Amino acid sequence: MALLARADVDRTSARRGEGEMMAGADGDDLYVESTGPGDAPALVLTHGWGMDSTIWDYAKRDLSPHLRVVSWDLPGLGRSRLRGPVSLSRMADNLRLILDQAGPAPVILVGHSIGGMIIQTLARDHPDTFQARVRGVVLVNTTHTNPLKTMVAPGLAQALRWPVLEPLMRLAIWLEPLARLAAWQSYLSGSAHLAQRLGFGRCVTHSQLQHVTLLATRNPPGVLAGGNLAMFRWEAGAGTRVEAKPLLVLAGEVDLVTRAEAGAHIARTAPQGRLTLVENANHMGFLERREAYNSLILEFARSLPA
């Protein structure tokens, strides 16, 4: 792994703070953490697929002196438990409950990758809640449609969907014990680290690569596959969406998983939308360029009316 990443100046890891379990939608159990001043504006962080809320380690440290930072594990990942099929609508239902957990004041929503898709689903499926409870939105390296359409080489990705990707995802669900064993073998051999390196740019450090690879390995392969299948079938849709609120879209200049054009499309369709392109940032740019991402989020939060 030493050849894949830089030495660390400030390490990240899958550390936990003090959290609690709460009842989620349709029987799900959700793990939630909150840190920062209790009387400060609340920032609700929703992580990307295959990760858990520990991936916000840098964000919690950088932002919690100024804001109350609420983070949660998506159902089926980390410590949260999924009691049914994976769907973005179900995750949006859970995010709606997280907003209640965050207190009565309107909150700022931040979502990375599928986290941004969940926020858009919340705005679509629960417009009244979205209008009443949300002050502003930050979408980080995310898309407005099936991710296969907005990744690098989208034509090839979509051509592979039905003959290759869909069968592989269903096999991972049906043969989860074998898929789990294969994932840990890849982790121990280092091939998983090599695969995860594709989501970073040139600024990645050892601990960042290790953190992402560990989470992607220890989360259940069947749940991960189910989430991928759900994303293949997702569209943000029309109607009341995130454009009704102040919106900051952060896109990585060299993002291979979600090309910057996807973020540009979201910002362009939003009257209050603003796009910021972060240089030398790939899909996990909020880790490798943490100073840039977190300072932009804090600046945006401070710019919102009370």
PDB file of C-alpha atoms in Angstrom:
ATOM      1  CA  MET A   1       0.000   0.000   0.000  1.00  0.00           C
ATOM      2  CA  ALA A   2       2.994   2.310   0.496  1.00  0.00           C
ATOM      3  CA  LEU A   3       3.263   2.739  -3.282  1.00  0.00           C
ATOM      4  CA  LEU A   4      -0.411   3.691  -3.641  1.00  0.00           C
ATOM      5  CA  ALA A   5      -0.603   6.672  -1.284  1.00  0.00           C
ATOM      6  CA  ARG A   6       1.305   9.419   0.488  1.00  0.00           C
ATOM      7  CA  ALA A   7       2.450   9.489   4.094  1.00  0.00           C
ATOM      8  CA  ASP A   8      -0.057  10.921   6.554  1.00  0.00           C
ATOM      9  CA  VAL A   9       0.107  14.281   8.255  1.00  0.00           C
ATOM     10  CA  ASP A  10      -3.278  13.883   9.947  1.00  0.00           C
ATOM     11  CA  ARG A  11      -4.611  10.346  10.066  1.00  0.00           C
ATOM     12  CA  THR A  12      -8.227   9.344   9.628  1.00  0.00           C
ATOM     13  CA  SER A  13      -9.673   6.086  10.932  1.00  0.00           C
ATOM     14  CA  ALA A  14     -12.981   4.315  11.518  1.00  0.00           C
ATOM     15  CA  ARG A  15     -13.252   5.744  15.028  1.00  0.00           C
ATOM     16  CA  ARG A  16     -16.615   6.210  16.712  1.00  0.00           C
ATOM     17  CA  GLY A  17     -17.864   8.877  19.051  1.00  0.00           C
ATOM     18  CA  GLU A  18     -20.781   8.587  21.436  1.00  0.00           C
ATOM     19  CA  GLY A  19     -23.870   7.565  19.509  1.00  0.00           C
ATOM     20  CA  GLU A  20     -27.273   6.047  20.007  1.00  0.00           C
ATOM     21  CA  MET A  21     -29.701   3.777  18.235  1.00  0.00           C
ATOM     22  CA  MET A  22     -33.095   5.048  17.140  1.00  0.00           C
ATOM     23  CA  ALA A  23     -36.099   3.503  15.435  1.00  0.00           C
ATOM     24  CA  GLY A  24     -36.055   4.000  11.677  1.00  0.00           C
ATOM     25  CA  ALA A  25     -38.584   3.558   8.896  1.00  0.00           C
ATOM     26  CA  ASP A  26     -40.280   0.183   8.331  1.00  0.00           C
ATOM     27  CA  GLY A  27     -38.510  -1.457  11.255  1.00  0.00           C
ATOM     28  CA  ASP A  28     -34.970  -0.284  10.449  1.00  0.00           C
ATOM     29  CA  ASP A  29     -32.649   0.549  13.352  1.00  0.00           C
ATOM     30  CA  LEU A  30     -30.453   3.609  12.856  1.00  0.00           C
ATOM     31  CA  TYR A  31     -27.166   4.521  14.495  1.00  0.00           C
ATOM     32  CA  VAL A  32     -26.775   8.290  14.992  1.00  0.00           C
ATOM     33  CA  GLU A  33     -23.998  10.471  16.408  1.00  0.00           C
ATOM     34  CA  SER A  34     -24.114  14.154  17.279  1.00  0.00           C
ATOM     35  CA  THR A  35     -21.216  16.395  18.197  1.00  0.00           C
ATOM     36  CA  GLY A  36     -20.636  20.115  18.538  1.00  0.00           C
ATOM     37  CA  PRO A  37     -22.432  22.958  20.345  1.00  0.00           C
ATOM     38  CA  GLY A  38     -26.029  22.100  21.148  1.00  0.00           C
ATOM     39  CA  ASP A  39     -27.248  25.601  20.301  1.00  0.00           C
ATOM     40  CA  ALA A  40     -25.418  25.812  16.944  1.00  0.00           C
ATOM     41  CA  PRO A  41     -27.082  25.239  13.554  1.00  0.00           C
ATOM     42  CA  ALA A  42     -27.333  21.520  12.772  1.00  0.00           C
ATOM     43  CA  LEU A  43     -25.471  19.951   9.863  1.00  0.00           C
ATOM     44  CA  VAL A  44     -26.741  16.459   8.919  1.00  0.00           C
ATOM     45  CA  LEU A  45     -24.154  14.345   7.081  1.00  0.00           C
ATOM     46  CA  THR A  46     -25.221  11.409   4.883  1.00  0.00           C
ATOM     47  CA  HIS A  47     -22.347   9.217   3.676  1.00  0.00           C
ATOM     48  CA  GLY A  48     -21.760   7.421   0.389  1.00  0.00           C
ATOM     49  CA  TRP A  49     -22.466   3.800  -0.465  1.00  0.00           C
ATOM     50  CA  GLY A  50     -20.223   1.134   1.013  1.00  0.00           C
ATOM     51  CA  MET A  51     -19.105   3.482   3.796  1.00  0.00           C
ATOM     52  CA  ASP A  52     -20.495   4.375   7.223  1.00  0.00           C
ATOM     53  CA  SER A  53     -20.603   7.554   9.284  1.00  0.00           C
ATOM     54  CA  THR A  54     -16.979   7.171  10.432  1.00  0.00           C
ATOM     55  CA  ILE A  55     -15.982   8.342   6.948  1.00  0.00           C
ATOM     56  CA  TRP A  56     -16.873  11.866   8.146  1.00  0.00           C
ATOM     57  CA  ASP A  57     -13.993  11.772  10.656  1.00  0.00           C
ATOM     58  CA  TYR A  58     -12.298  14.858   9.186  1.00  0.00           C
ATOM     59  CA  ALA A  59     -15.593  16.713   8.688  1.00  0.00           C
ATOM     60  CA  LYS A  60     -16.660  16.131  12.276  1.00  0.00           C
ATOM     61  CA  ARG A  61     -13.338  17.388  13.589  1.00  0.00           C
ATOM     62  CA  ASP A  62     -13.220  20.428  11.285  1.00  0.00           C
ATOM     63  CA  LEU A  63     -16.868  21.475  11.510  1.00  0.00           C
ATOM     64  CA  SER A  64     -18.065  20.531  15.002  1.00  0.00           C
ATOM     65  CA  PRO A  65     -16.325  23.529  16.678  1.00  0.00           C
ATOM     66  CA  HIS A  66     -18.692  25.735  14.667  1.00  0.00           C
ATOM     67  CA  LEU A  67     -21.803  23.610  13.979  1.00  0.00           C
ATOM     68  CA  ARG A  68     -23.734  20.768  15.551  1.00  0.00           C
ATOM     69  CA  VAL A  69     -22.761  17.855  13.333  1.00  0.00           C
ATOM     70  CA  VAL A  70     -25.193  14.930  13.082  1.00  0.00           C
ATOM     71  CA  SER A  71     -24.014  11.822  11.237  1.00  0.00           C
ATOM     72  CA  TRP A  72     -25.718   8.475  10.749  1.00  0.00           C
ATOM     73  CA  ASP A  73     -25.090   5.035   9.280  1.00  0.00           C
ATOM     74  CA  LEU A  74     -27.283   4.190   6.307  1.00  0.00           C
ATOM     75  CA  PRO A  75     -29.507   1.160   6.978  1.00  0.00           C
ATOM     76  CA  GLY A  76     -27.623  -2.086   6.444  1.00  0.00           C
ATOM     77  CA  LEU A  77     -24.221  -0.380   6.775  1.00  0.00           C
ATOM     78  CA  GLY A  78     -22.100   0.267   9.849  1.00  0.00           C
ATOM     79  CA  ARG A  79     -24.179  -0.205  12.989  1.00  0.00           C
ATOM     80  CA  SER A  80     -27.567   0.518  11.396  1.00  0.00           C
ATOM     81  CA  ARG A  81     -29.810  -2.452  10.632  1.00  0.00           C
ATOM     82  CA  LEU A  82     -31.903  -2.932   7.506  1.00  0.00           C
ATOM     83  CA  ARG A  83     -35.151  -4.890   7.911  1.00  0.00           C
ATOM     84  CA  GLY A  84     -36.208  -5.034   4.268  1.00  0.00           C
ATOM     85  CA  PRO A  85     -35.068  -4.373   0.701  1.00  0.00           C
ATOM     86  CA  VAL A  86     -32.652  -1.570  -0.144  1.00  0.00           C
ATOM     87  CA  SER A  87     -34.274   1.440  -1.827  1.00  0.00           C
ATOM     88  CA  LEU A  88     -33.496   5.127  -2.007  1.00  0.00           C
ATOM     89  CA  SER A  89     -37.067   5.997  -1.044  1.00  0.00           C
ATOM     90  CA  ARG A  90     -36.669   3.918   2.109  1.00  0.00           C
ATOM     91  CA  MET A  91     -33.396   5.715   2.903  1.00  0.00           C
ATOM     92  CA  ALA A  92     -35.116   9.068   2.341  1.00  0.00           C
ATOM     93  CA  ASP A  93     -37.824   7.986   4.784  1.00  0.00           C
ATOM     94  CA  ASN A  94     -35.065   7.316   7.312  1.00  0.00           C
ATOM     95  CA  LEU A  95     -33.409  10.672   6.632  1.00  0.00           C
ATOM     96  CA  ARG A  96     -36.774  12.292   7.341  1.00  0.00           C
ATOM     97  CA  LEU A  97     -36.687  10.711  10.808  1.00  0.00           C
ATOM     98  CA  ILE A  98     -33.076  11.829  11.307  1.00  0.00           C
ATOM     99  CA  LEU A  99     -34.244  15.422  10.774  1.00  0.00           C
ATOM    100  CA  ASP A 100     -36.590  15.009  13.729  1.00  0.00           C
ATOM    101  CA  GLN A 101     -33.669  13.693  15.758  1.00  0.00           C
ATOM    102  CA  ALA A 102     -31.681  16.825  14.848  1.00  0.00           C
ATOM    103  CA  GLY A 103     -34.153  19.087  16.677  1.00  0.00           C
ATOM    104  CA  PRO A 104     -36.913  21.532  15.750  1.00  0.00           C
ATOM    105  CA  ALA A 105     -34.798  24.133  13.914  1.00  0.00           C
ATOM    106  CA  PRO A 106     -34.185  23.835  10.158  1.00  0.00           C
ATOM    107  CA  VAL A 107     -30.995  21.959   9.289  1.00  0.00           C
ATOM    108  CA  ILE A 108     -28.343  21.953   6.584  1.00  0.00           C
ATOM    109  CA  LEU A 109     -28.121  18.689   4.659  1.00  0.00           C
ATOM    110  CA  VAL A 110     -24.813  17.373   3.298  1.00  0.00           C
ATOM    111  CA  GLY A 111     -24.693  14.228   1.185  1.00  0.00           C
ATOM    112  CA  HIS A 112     -21.830  12.464  -0.572  1.00  0.00           C
ATOM    113  CA  SER A 113     -22.545  10.297  -3.632  1.00  0.00           C
ATOM    114  CA  ILE A 114     -25.624   8.191  -2.771  1.00  0.00           C
ATOM    115  CA  GLY A 115     -26.059  10.546   0.194  1.00  0.00           C
ATOM    116  CA  GLY A 116     -26.763  13.341  -2.273  1.00  0.00           C
ATOM    117  CA  MET A 117     -29.160  11.086  -4.165  1.00  0.00           C
ATOM    118  CA  ILE A 118     -31.008  10.386  -0.908  1.00  0.00           C
ATOM    119  CA  ILE A 119     -31.345  14.121  -0.233  1.00  0.00           C
ATOM    120  CA  GLN A 120     -32.806  14.616  -3.705  1.00  0.00           C
ATOM    121  CA  THR A 121     -35.203  11.722  -3.035  1.00  0.00           C
ATOM    122  CA  LEU A 122     -36.254  13.323   0.257  1.00  0.00           C
ATOM    123  CA  ALA A 123     -37.027  16.566  -1.567  1.00  0.00           C
ATOM    124  CA  ARG A 124     -39.056  14.662  -4.173  1.00  0.00           C
ATOM    125  CA  ASP A 125     -40.921  12.247  -1.887  1.00  0.00           C
ATOM    126  CA  HIS A 126     -41.434  14.532   1.145  1.00  0.00           C
ATOM    127  CA  PRO A 127     -41.597  18.103  -0.211  1.00  0.00           C
ATOM    128  CA  ASP A 128     -43.470  19.460   2.828  1.00  0.00           C
ATOM    129  CA  THR A 129     -40.864  18.125   5.242  1.00  0.00           C
ATOM    130  CA  PHE A 130     -38.069  19.342   2.986  1.00  0.00           C
ATOM    131  CA  GLN A 131     -39.497  22.846   2.767  1.00  0.00           C
ATOM    132  CA  ALA A 132     -40.143  23.119   6.502  1.00  0.00           C
ATOM    133  CA  ARG A 133     -37.000  21.471   7.895  1.00  0.00           C
ATOM    134  CA  VAL A 134     -34.128  22.292   5.502  1.00  0.00           C
ATOM    135  CA  ARG A 135     -32.174  25.580   5.408  1.00  0.00           C
ATOM    136  CA  GLY A 136     -29.739  24.616   2.689  1.00  0.00           C
ATOM    137  CA  VAL A 137     -28.159  21.676   0.883  1.00  0.00           C
ATOM    138  CA  VAL A 138     -24.605  20.658  -0.002  1.00  0.00           C
ATOM    139  CA  LEU A 139     -24.292  17.890  -2.598  1.00  0.00           C
ATOM    140  CA  VAL A 140     -20.832  16.330  -2.716  1.00  0.00           C
ATOM    141  CA  ASN A 141     -19.654  14.407  -5.808  1.00  0.00           C
ATOM    142  CA  THR A 142     -23.143  13.154  -6.610  1.00  0.00           C
ATOM    143  CA  THR A 143     -25.506  12.674  -9.534  1.00  0.00           C
ATOM    144  CA  HIS A 144     -29.118  13.225 -10.581  1.00  0.00           C
ATOM    145  CA  THR A 145     -29.650   9.897 -12.366  1.00  0.00           C
ATOM    146  CA  ASN A 146     -28.488   6.281 -12.658  1.00  0.00           C
ATOM    147  CA  PRO A 147     -24.767   6.563 -11.748  1.00  0.00           C
ATOM    148  CA  LEU A 148     -23.799   4.395 -14.716  1.00  0.00           C
ATOM    149  CA  LYS A 149     -24.839   7.308 -16.925  1.00  0.00           C
ATOM    150  CA  THR A 150     -22.581   9.852 -15.237  1.00  0.00           C
ATOM    151  CA  MET A 151     -19.420   7.856 -14.529  1.00  0.00           C
ATOM    152  CA  VAL A 152     -16.350   7.713 -16.755  1.00  0.00           C
ATOM    153  CA  ALA A 153     -17.025   5.680 -19.946  1.00  0.00           C
ATOM    154  CA  PRO A 154     -20.816   5.732 -19.456  1.00  0.00           C
ATOM    155  CA  GLY A 155     -21.515   3.941 -22.729  1.00  0.00           C
ATOM    156  CA  LEU A 156     -19.417   0.954 -21.708  1.00  0.00           C
ATOM    157  CA  ALA A 157     -20.849   0.932 -18.188  1.00  0.00           C
ATOM    158  CA  GLN A 158     -24.416   0.867 -19.456  1.00  0.00           C
ATOM    159  CA  ALA A 159     -23.595  -1.792 -22.059  1.00  0.00           C
ATOM    160  CA  LEU A 160     -22.239  -4.011 -19.277  1.00  0.00           C
ATOM    161  CA  ARG A 161     -25.221  -3.463 -16.984  1.00  0.00           C
ATOM    162  CA  TRP A 162     -27.552  -6.275 -18.032  1.00  0.00           C
ATOM    163  CA  PRO A 163     -25.121  -8.979 -19.219  1.00  0.00           C
ATOM    164  CA  VAL A 164     -22.505  -8.477 -16.473  1.00  0.00           C
ATOM    165  CA  LEU A 165     -23.251  -6.063 -13.622  1.00  0.00           C
ATOM    166  CA  GLU A 166     -26.818  -7.081 -12.781  1.00  0.00           C
ATOM    167  CA  PRO A 167     -26.020 -10.847 -12.682  1.00  0.00           C
ATOM    168  CA  LEU A 168     -22.924 -10.201 -10.542  1.00  0.00           C
ATOM    169  CA  MET A 169     -24.933  -8.115  -8.067  1.00  0.00           C
ATOM    170  CA  ARG A 170     -27.605 -10.796  -7.768  1.00  0.00           C
ATOM    171  CA  LEU A 171     -24.959 -13.482  -7.242  1.00  0.00           C
ATOM    172  CA  ALA A 172     -23.476 -11.400  -4.412  1.00  0.00           C
ATOM    173  CA  ILE A 173     -26.923 -11.327  -2.776  1.00  0.00           C
ATOM    174  CA  TRP A 174     -27.631 -15.035  -3.251  1.00  0.00           C
ATOM    175  CA  LEU A 175     -24.110 -16.165  -2.301  1.00  0.00           C
ATOM    176  CA  GLU A 176     -23.325 -13.579   0.369  1.00  0.00           C
ATOM    177  CA  PRO A 177     -21.109 -15.815   2.563  1.00  0.00           C
ATOM    178  CA  LEU A 178     -18.852 -16.541  -0.409  1.00  0.00           C
ATOM    179  CA  ALA A 179     -18.887 -12.898  -1.456  1.00  0.00           C
ATOM    180  CA  ARG A 180     -17.900 -11.867   2.067  1.00  0.00           C
ATOM    181  CA  LEU A 181     -15.012 -14.349   2.071  1.00  0.00           C
ATOM    182  CA  ALA A 182     -13.816 -13.084  -1.307  1.00  0.00           C
ATOM    183  CA  ALA A 183     -13.970  -9.486  -0.078  1.00  0.00           C
ATOM    184  CA  TRP A 184     -11.746 -10.219   2.907  1.00  0.00           C
ATOM    185  CA  GLN A 185      -9.305 -12.188   0.746  1.00  0.00           C
ATOM    186  CA  SER A 186      -9.035  -9.148  -1.534  1.00  0.00           C
ATOM    187  CA  TYR A 187      -8.497  -6.913   1.479  1.00  0.00           C
ATOM    188  CA  LEU A 188      -5.729  -9.074   2.902  1.00  0.00           C
ATOM    189  CA  SER A 189      -3.999  -9.461  -0.470  1.00  0.00           C
ATOM    190  CA  GLY A 190      -4.084  -5.709  -1.146  1.00  0.00           C
ATOM    191  CA  SER A 191      -6.155  -5.962  -4.329  1.00  0.00           C
ATOM    192  CA  ALA A 192      -9.072  -4.251  -2.583  1.00  0.00           C
ATOM    193  CA  HIS A 193      -6.816  -1.303  -1.779  1.00  0.00           C
ATOM    194  CA  LEU A 194      -5.798  -1.123  -5.430  1.00  0.00           C
ATOM    195  CA  ALA A 195      -9.455  -1.071  -6.506  1.00  0.00           C
ATOM    196  CA  GLN A 196     -10.369   1.639  -3.987  1.00  0.00           C
ATOM    197  CA  ARG A 197      -7.364   3.705  -5.115  1.00  0.00           C
ATOM    198  CA  LEU A 198      -9.290   4.410  -8.337  1.00  0.00           C
ATOM    199  CA  GLY A 199     -11.656   6.622  -6.330  1.00  0.00           C
ATOM    200  CA  PHE A 200      -8.848   8.954  -5.232  1.00  0.00           C
ATOM    201  CA  GLY A 201      -6.658  11.523  -6.928  1.00  0.00           C
ATOM    202  CA  ARG A 202      -2.988  12.176  -6.352  1.00  0.00           C
ATOM    203  CA  CYS A 203      -3.422  13.589  -2.827  1.00  0.00           C
ATOM    204  CA  VAL A 204      -4.578  10.385  -1.081  1.00  0.00           C
ATOM    205  CA  THR A 205      -2.759   9.292   2.078  1.00  0.00           C
ATOM    206  CA  HIS A 206      -2.224   5.841   3.589  1.00  0.00           C
ATOM    207  CA  SER A 207      -4.873   6.195   6.297  1.00  0.00           C
ATOM    208  CA  GLN A 208      -7.476   7.561   3.885  1.00  0.00           C
ATOM    209  CA  LEU A 209      -7.056   4.633   1.520  1.00  0.00           C
ATOM    210  CA  GLN A 210      -7.043   2.180   4.433  1.00  0.00           C
ATOM    211  CA  HIS A 211     -10.175   3.718   5.967  1.00  0.00           C
ATOM    212  CA  VAL A 212     -12.201   3.516   2.744  1.00  0.00           C
ATOM    213  CA  THR A 213     -11.007  -0.002   1.918  1.00  0.00           C
ATOM    214  CA  LEU A 214     -11.817  -1.312   5.395  1.00  0.00           C
ATOM    215  CA  LEU A 215     -15.378   0.034   5.309  1.00  0.00           C
ATOM    216  CA  ALA A 216     -16.007  -1.253   1.783  1.00  0.00           C
ATOM    217  CA  THR A 217     -14.800  -4.699   2.883  1.00  0.00           C
ATOM    218  CA  ARG A 218     -16.595  -5.134   6.191  1.00  0.00           C
ATOM    219  CA  ASN A 219     -20.038  -3.932   5.061  1.00  0.00           C
ATOM    220  CA  PRO A 220     -22.303  -6.820   3.913  1.00  0.00           C
ATOM    221  CA  PRO A 221     -21.790  -7.641   0.205  1.00  0.00           C
ATOM    222  CA  GLY A 222     -25.463  -8.498  -0.239  1.00  0.00           C
ATOM    223  CA  VAL A 223     -26.539  -5.099   1.052  1.00  0.00           C
ATOM    224  CA  LEU A 224     -23.947  -3.360  -1.129  1.00  0.00           C
ATOM    225  CA  ALA A 225     -25.164  -5.240  -4.199  1.00  0.00           C
ATOM    226  CA  GLY A 226     -28.784  -4.429  -3.394  1.00  0.00           C
ATOM    227  CA  GLY A 227     -27.916  -0.755  -3.120  1.00  0.00           C
ATOM    228  CA  ASN A 228     -26.129  -0.803  -6.467  1.00  0.00           C
ATOM    229  CA  LEU A 229     -29.175  -2.368  -8.101  1.00  0.00           C
ATOM    230  CA  ALA A 230     -31.383   0.304  -6.524  1.00  0.00           C
ATOM    231  CA  MET A 231     -29.138   3.078  -7.865  1.00  0.00           C
ATOM    232  CA  PHE A 232     -29.287   1.594 -11.372  1.00  0.00           C
ATOM    233  CA  ARG A 233     -33.060   2.185 -11.248  1.00  0.00           C
ATOM    234  CA  TRP A 234     -33.019   5.681  -9.733  1.00  0.00           C
ATOM    235  CA  GLU A 235     -33.808   9.075 -11.201  1.00  0.00           C
ATOM    236  CA  ALA A 236     -34.157  12.329  -9.282  1.00  0.00           C
ATOM    237  CA  GLY A 237     -37.354  13.049 -11.191  1.00  0.00           C
ATOM    238  CA  ALA A 238     -39.175  16.308 -11.770  1.00  0.00           C
ATOM    239  CA  GLY A 239     -41.149  18.555  -9.468  1.00  0.00           C
ATOM    240  CA  THR A 240     -40.142  20.065  -6.129  1.00  0.00           C
ATOM    241  CA  ARG A 241     -36.504  19.188  -5.571  1.00  0.00           C
ATOM    242  CA  VAL A 242     -33.355  20.584  -4.010  1.00  0.00           C
ATOM    243  CA  GLU A 243     -33.436  23.669  -6.260  1.00  0.00           C
ATOM    244  CA  ALA A 244     -36.067  25.152  -3.938  1.00  0.00           C
ATOM    245  CA  LYS A 245     -33.343  25.775  -1.322  1.00  0.00           C
ATOM    246  CA  PRO A 246     -29.886  27.397  -1.277  1.00  0.00           C
ATOM    247  CA  LEU A 247     -27.702  24.761  -2.883  1.00  0.00           C
ATOM    248  CA  LEU A 248     -23.941  24.232  -3.053  1.00  0.00           C
ATOM    249  CA  VAL A 249     -22.747  21.508  -5.411  1.00  0.00           C
ATOM    250  CA  LEU A 250     -19.166  20.333  -4.890  1.00  0.00           C
ATOM    251  CA  ALA A 251     -17.682  18.322  -7.760  1.00  0.00           C
ATOM    252  CA  GLY A 252     -14.271  16.709  -8.082  1.00  0.00           C
ATOM    253  CA  GLU A 253     -12.254  17.871 -11.065  1.00  0.00           C
ATOM    254  CA  VAL A 254     -11.015  14.333 -11.775  1.00  0.00           C
ATOM    255  CA  ASP A 255     -13.955  12.328 -10.387  1.00  0.00           C
ATOM    256  CA  LEU A 256     -14.145   9.025 -12.279  1.00  0.00           C
ATOM    257  CA  VAL A 257     -17.171   7.646 -10.414  1.00  0.00           C
ATOM    258  CA  THR A 258     -19.380  10.717 -10.849  1.00  0.00           C
ATOM    259  CA  ARG A 259     -18.090  13.089 -13.494  1.00  0.00           C
ATOM    260  CA  ALA A 260     -18.215  16.788 -12.693  1.00  0.00           C
ATOM    261  CA  GLU A 261     -20.798  17.265 -15.472  1.00  0.00           C
ATOM    262  CA  ALA A 262     -23.398  15.610 -13.241  1.00  0.00           C
ATOM    263  CA  GLY A 263     -22.891  18.207 -10.523  1.00  0.00           C
ATOM    264  CA  ALA A 264     -22.919  20.965 -13.106  1.00  0.00           C
ATOM    265  CA  HIS A 265     -26.304  19.737 -14.353  1.00  0.00           C
ATOM    266  CA  ILE A 266     -27.777  19.813 -10.840  1.00  0.00           C
ATOM    267  CA  ALA A 267     -26.462  23.315 -10.142  1.00  0.00           C
ATOM    268  CA  ARG A 268     -27.563  24.589 -13.541  1.00  0.00           C
ATOM    269  CA  THR A 269     -31.185  23.514 -12.993  1.00  0.00           C
ATOM    270  CA  ALA A 270     -31.390  25.156  -9.543  1.00  0.00           C
ATOM    271  CA  PRO A 271     -32.145  28.899  -9.298  1.00  0.00           C
ATOM    272  CA  GLN A 272     -30.238  29.018  -6.015  1.00  0.00           C
ATOM    273  CA  GLY A 273     -27.599  26.504  -7.092  1.00  0.00           C
ATOM    274  CA  ARG A 274     -23.872  27.137  -7.149  1.00  0.00           C
ATOM    275  CA  LEU A 275     -21.204  24.766  -8.467  1.00  0.00           C
ATOM    276  CA  THR A 276     -17.658  24.642  -7.115  1.00  0.00           C
ATOM    277  CA  LEU A 277     -15.138  22.448  -8.903  1.00  0.00           C
ATOM    278  CA  VAL A 278     -12.422  21.180  -6.562  1.00  0.00           C
ATOM    279  CA  GLU A 279      -9.058  20.719  -8.224  1.00  0.00           C
ATOM    280  CA  ASN A 280      -7.258  17.368  -8.079  1.00  0.00           C
ATOM    281  CA  ALA A 281     -10.248  15.735  -6.362  1.00  0.00           C
ATOM    282  CA  ASN A 282     -11.631  12.349  -7.336  1.00  0.00           C
ATOM    283  CA  HIS A 283     -14.775  10.721  -5.910  1.00  0.00           C
ATOM    284  CA  MET A 284     -13.352  10.579  -2.372  1.00  0.00           C
ATOM    285  CA  GLY A 285     -12.154  14.168  -2.630  1.00  0.00           C
ATOM    286  CA  PHE A 286     -13.746  15.165   0.674  1.00  0.00           C
ATOM    287  CA  LEU A 287     -11.005  13.062   2.285  1.00  0.00           C
ATOM    288  CA  GLU A 288      -7.963  13.786   0.138  1.00  0.00           C
ATOM    289  CA  ARG A 289      -8.869  17.494  -0.191  1.00  0.00           C
ATOM    290  CA  ARG A 290     -10.538  17.767   3.206  1.00  0.00           C
ATOM    291  CA  GLU A 291      -9.434  21.368   3.830  1.00  0.00           C
ATOM    292  CA  ALA A 292     -11.051  22.590   0.603  1.00  0.00           C
ATOM    293  CA  TYR A 293     -14.305  20.658   1.021  1.00  0.00           C
ATOM    294  CA  ASN A 294     -14.815  21.412   4.700  1.00  0.00           C
ATOM    295  CA  SER A 295     -13.998  25.103   4.382  1.00  0.00           C
ATOM    296  CA  LEU A 296     -16.495  25.399   1.521  1.00  0.00           C
ATOM    297  CA  ILE A 297     -19.179  23.652   3.579  1.00  0.00           C
ATOM    298  CA  LEU A 298     -18.541  25.921   6.572  1.00  0.00           C
ATOM    299  CA  GLU A 299     -18.548  29.052   4.403  1.00  0.00           C
ATOM    300  CA  PHE A 300     -21.873  27.974   2.862  1.00  0.00           C
ATOM    301  CA  ALA A 301     -23.415  27.245   6.280  1.00  0.00           C
ATOM    302  CA  ARG A 302     -22.388  30.678   7.566  1.00  0.00           C
ATOM    303  CA  SER A 303     -23.878  32.366   4.497  1.00  0.00           C
ATOM    304  CA  LEU A 304     -27.398  31.044   5.127  1.00  0.00           C
ATOM    305  CA  PRO A 305     -29.994  33.260   6.799  1.00  0.00           C
ATOM    306  CA  ALA A 306     -30.916  32.228  10.327  1.00  0.00           C
TER     307      ALA A 306
END
